[in-house]
Amino acid sequence: MKISFNVPPYVGKEQDYILESIKSHKICGDGEFTKNCNKWIEDRTGAAKALLTTACSTALDMAAILSEVGPGDEVILPSFTFVSTANAFVLRGATLVFVDIRPDTQNIDEKLIEDAVTDRTKVIVPVHYAGVGCEMDTIMDIAKRHDLLVVEDAAQGVMSTYKGRALGSMGDYGCYSFHETKNYSMGEGGALLIRDEAKVDRAEIIREKGTDRSRFLKGVVDKYTWVDMGSSYLPSEMNAAYLWAQLEMAEEINEDRLASWNAYYEQLRPLADEGLIELPVIPAECAHNAHMFYIKTRDIEERSALAAHLKENGILAVFHYVPLHSAPAGSRFGRFHGEDRYTTNTFERLLRLPMYYDLGLDNVEKICDRIKEFYGK
Ligand SMILES: *Cc1c(COP(=O)(O)O)cnc(C)c1O
């Protein structure tokens, strides 16, 4: 028996759509499949505009450019996140200010943010870990009172909501990932969500190498020219074609993942009740997308031993994130504000279990049986 940690989602129609894009002789960006995907995101989230990008990383890069941060400016973010959350702002020359996470959701602790705000702070970057929303009302209130921008790293949050609002749609900008490890995929890819209509024009220019090409294509200007800084942030139609097949099936994919997630939760609950492990917490305000199922062991030794036990049984379980503030680049580009109570502790205890579309309840049961066996049950 062998159970992978991740299998990229595949629903069947991807090949047809890719072939269709090839036959249409439109394989560069912004063809019909890209438009379908953008519209799907706009309809689901209420964003004024959604733009497919080559990655969530590049959507974050665009958000950082649009935020107009530069040397001397500070950006508040969790240390328990993927490097791309930080890189986008480091590339603009900004200083990172890391804040601790909550032990229940592993999201940035909203109660610690205000203390980290200085007169140089420009942006708050909540990361919706495991597709479970951060405490956005509190975060938006702090941003409003201090005149800060909010860039949501919603890489893991497609189809998730906070108080009924889509993750990625509440801040000034939201960033989605369609990497092969995420719920919906195009291999490599992402999207930038723009909340306010007034910001859309500049975003389109930055995404089209700093030219007003998209205004030209809409017939607003009669030739296009270089008007701003930018780069090529649009993905090829063949990738968008793959994604479109998945977005058409988003509901089914979501339900399948939630069924696996709920089965894990039910079967591991007795271990949590005995205090042997901790299970994820989903706040009442949040509807999640089962991006991830993780447990927390009592300490790092137990986590290593459990991962090894699962591996011996053909099951791949992994962990992350090396806290950014303790990585070489993190200490060079930023500082940790306040006390690290949960960031390093979570990194040491968290273990992610296999989770992907079509994992199957039989596999979930096998994995849970092995975990129970490890704890002598
Ligand atoms: C996956 C991920 C990213 C990067 O996404 P890419 O599409 O691979 O660039 C950024 N932030 C978080 C929190 C992620 O999980």
CSV table of N, CA, C and O and ligand atoms in Angstrom, one decimal, residues 54-58 60 81-85 127-129 153-156 176-179 181-182 188-190 291 320-321, ligand 1:
chain,number,residue,atom,x,y,z
A,54,THR,N,0.6,34.0,-13.4
A,54,THR,CA,1.4,32.9,-13.6
A,54,THR,C,1.6,32.1,-12.3
A,54,THR,O,2.1,31.0,-12.3
A,55,ALA,N,1.2,32.7,-11.2
A,55,ALA,CA,1.4,32.0,-9.8
A,55,ALA,C,0.7,32.9,-8.8
A,55,ALA,O,0.5,34.1,-9.0
A,56,CYS,N,0.5,32.4,-7.6
A,56,CYS,CA,0.1,33.2,-6.5
A,56,CYS,C,1.3,34.1,-6.1
A,56,CYS,O,1.1,35.3,-5.8
A,57,SER,N,2.5,33.6,-6.3
A,57,SER,CA,3.7,34.4,-6.0
A,57,SER,C,3.7,35.7,-6.8
A,57,SER,O,4.0,36.8,-6.3
A,58,THR,N,3.3,35.6,-8.1
A,58,THR,CA,3.4,36.8,-9.0
A,58,THR,C,2.1,37.7,-8.7
A,58,THR,O,2.2,38.9,-8.9
A,60,LEU,N,1.0,38.1,-5.8
A,60,LEU,CA,1.5,38.9,-4.6
A,60,LEU,C,2.5,40.0,-5.0
A,60,LEU,O,2.4,41.1,-4.5
A,81,THR,N,4.4,31.1,7.4
A,81,THR,CA,3.8,31.2,6.1
A,81,THR,C,4.8,30.8,5.0
A,81,THR,O,6.0,30.6,5.4
A,82,PHE,N,4.4,30.7,3.8
A,82,PHE,CA,5.2,30.3,2.7
A,82,PHE,C,6.1,31.6,2.3
A,82,PHE,O,5.6,32.7,2.5
A,83,VAL,N,7.3,31.4,1.8
A,83,VAL,CA,8.2,32.5,1.5
A,83,VAL,C,7.6,33.5,0.5
A,83,VAL,O,8.0,34.7,0.6
A,84,SER,N,6.7,33.1,-0.4
A,84,SER,CA,6.2,34.1,-1.3
A,84,SER,C,5.5,35.3,-0.7
A,84,SER,O,5.5,36.4,-1.2
A,85,THR,N,4.8,35.0,0.4
A,85,THR,CA,4.1,36.1,1.1
A,85,THR,C,5.1,37.2,1.4
A,85,THR,O,4.7,38.4,1.3
A,127,VAL,N,-2.7,35.8,6.1
A,127,VAL,CA,-2.6,34.5,5.3
A,127,VAL,C,-3.6,33.6,5.9
A,127,VAL,O,-3.6,33.3,7.0
A,128,HIS,N,-4.5,33.2,5.0
A,128,HIS,CA,-5.6,32.3,5.4
A,128,HIS,C,-5.1,30.8,5.4
A,128,HIS,O,-5.3,30.1,4.4
A,129,TYR,N,-4.5,30.4,6.6
A,129,TYR,CA,-3.9,29.1,6.6
A,129,TYR,C,-4.9,28.0,6.5
A,129,TYR,O,-6.0,28.0,7.1
A,153,ASP,N,-3.3,37.0,1.5
A,153,ASP,CA,-2.7,35.8,0.9
A,153,ASP,C,-3.7,34.7,1.0
A,153,ASP,O,-3.7,34.0,2.1
A,154,ALA,N,-4.6,34.5,0.0
A,154,ALA,CA,-5.6,33.5,0.0
A,154,ALA,C,-5.2,32.4,-0.9
A,154,ALA,O,-6.1,31.7,-1.5
A,155,ALA,N,-3.9,32.1,-1.0
A,155,ALA,CA,-3.4,31.0,-1.8
A,155,ALA,C,-4.2,29.7,-1.6
A,155,ALA,O,-4.5,29.0,-2.6
A,156,GLN,N,-4.5,29.4,-0.4
A,156,GLN,CA,-5.1,28.2,0.0
A,156,GLN,C,-6.6,28.3,0.2
A,156,GLN,O,-7.3,27.4,0.5
A,176,TYR,N,-4.8,34.3,-5.1
A,176,TYR,CA,-5.1,32.9,-5.1
A,176,TYR,C,-4.0,32.1,-5.8
A,176,TYR,O,-3.3,32.6,-6.6
A,177,SER,N,-3.9,30.8,-5.4
A,177,SER,CA,-2.9,29.9,-6.1
A,177,SER,C,-3.6,28.8,-6.7
A,177,SER,O,-4.5,28.2,-6.2
A,178,PHE,N,-3.2,28.5,-8.0
A,178,PHE,CA,-3.6,27.3,-8.7
A,178,PHE,C,-2.5,26.4,-9.0
A,178,PHE,O,-2.4,25.7,-10.0
A,179,HIS,N,-1.5,26.3,-8.1
A,179,HIS,CA,-0.4,25.4,-8.1
A,179,HIS,C,-0.9,24.0,-8.0
A,179,HIS,O,-2.0,23.8,-7.5
A,181,THR,N,-0.4,21.8,-6.0
A,181,THR,CA,-0.7,21.3,-4.6
A,181,THR,C,-2.0,21.9,-4.0
A,181,THR,O,-2.3,21.6,-2.9
A,182,LYS,N,-2.6,22.8,-4.8
A,182,LYS,CA,-3.8,23.5,-4.3
A,182,LYS,C,-5.1,22.8,-4.7
A,182,LYS,O,-5.1,21.9,-5.6
A,188,GLU,N,1.1,25.5,-12.7
A,188,GLU,CA,1.5,26.7,-12.0
A,188,GLU,C,0.6,27.8,-12.4
A,188,GLU,O,0.2,28.0,-13.6
A,189,GLY,N,0.1,28.6,-11.4
A,189,GLY,CA,-0.8,29.7,-11.8
A,189,GLY,C,-1.4,30.3,-10.5
A,189,GLY,O,-1.3,29.8,-9.4
A,190,GLY,N,-2.1,31.4,-10.7
A,190,GLY,CA,-2.7,32.1,-9.6
A,190,GLY,C,-3.7,33.1,-10.1
A,190,GLY,O,-4.0,33.2,-11.3
A,291,HIS,N,-8.7,22.5,2.4
A,291,HIS,CA,-7.4,22.5,1.7
A,291,HIS,C,-6.4,21.5,2.3
A,291,HIS,O,-5.6,20.9,1.7
A,320,HIS,N,5.6,21.8,7.7
A,320,HIS,CA,6.1,23.1,7.2
A,320,HIS,C,5.7,24.1,8.3
A,320,HIS,O,5.0,23.7,9.3
A,321,TYR,N,5.8,25.3,8.3
A,321,TYR,CA,6.8,26.1,7.6
A,321,TYR,C,7.9,26.4,8.5
A,321,TYR,O,7.7,26.8,9.6
B,1,LIG,C1,1.1,27.9,-2.3
B,1,LIG,C2,1.2,29.2,-1.6
B,1,LIG,C3,1.8,30.3,-2.1
B,1,LIG,C4,2.5,30.3,-3.5
B,1,LIG,O1,1.6,29.9,-4.5
B,1,LIG,P1,2.2,29.7,-6.0
B,1,LIG,O2,1.0,29.7,-6.8
B,1,LIG,O3,3.0,28.4,-6.0
B,1,LIG,O4,3.1,30.9,-6.3
B,1,LIG,C5,1.8,31.5,-1.4
B,1,LIG,N1,1.3,31.6,-0.2
B,1,LIG,C6,0.8,30.5,0.4
B,1,LIG,C7,0.2,30.7,1.8
B,1,LIG,C8,0.7,29.3,-0.2
B,1,LIG,O5,0.2,28.2,0.4
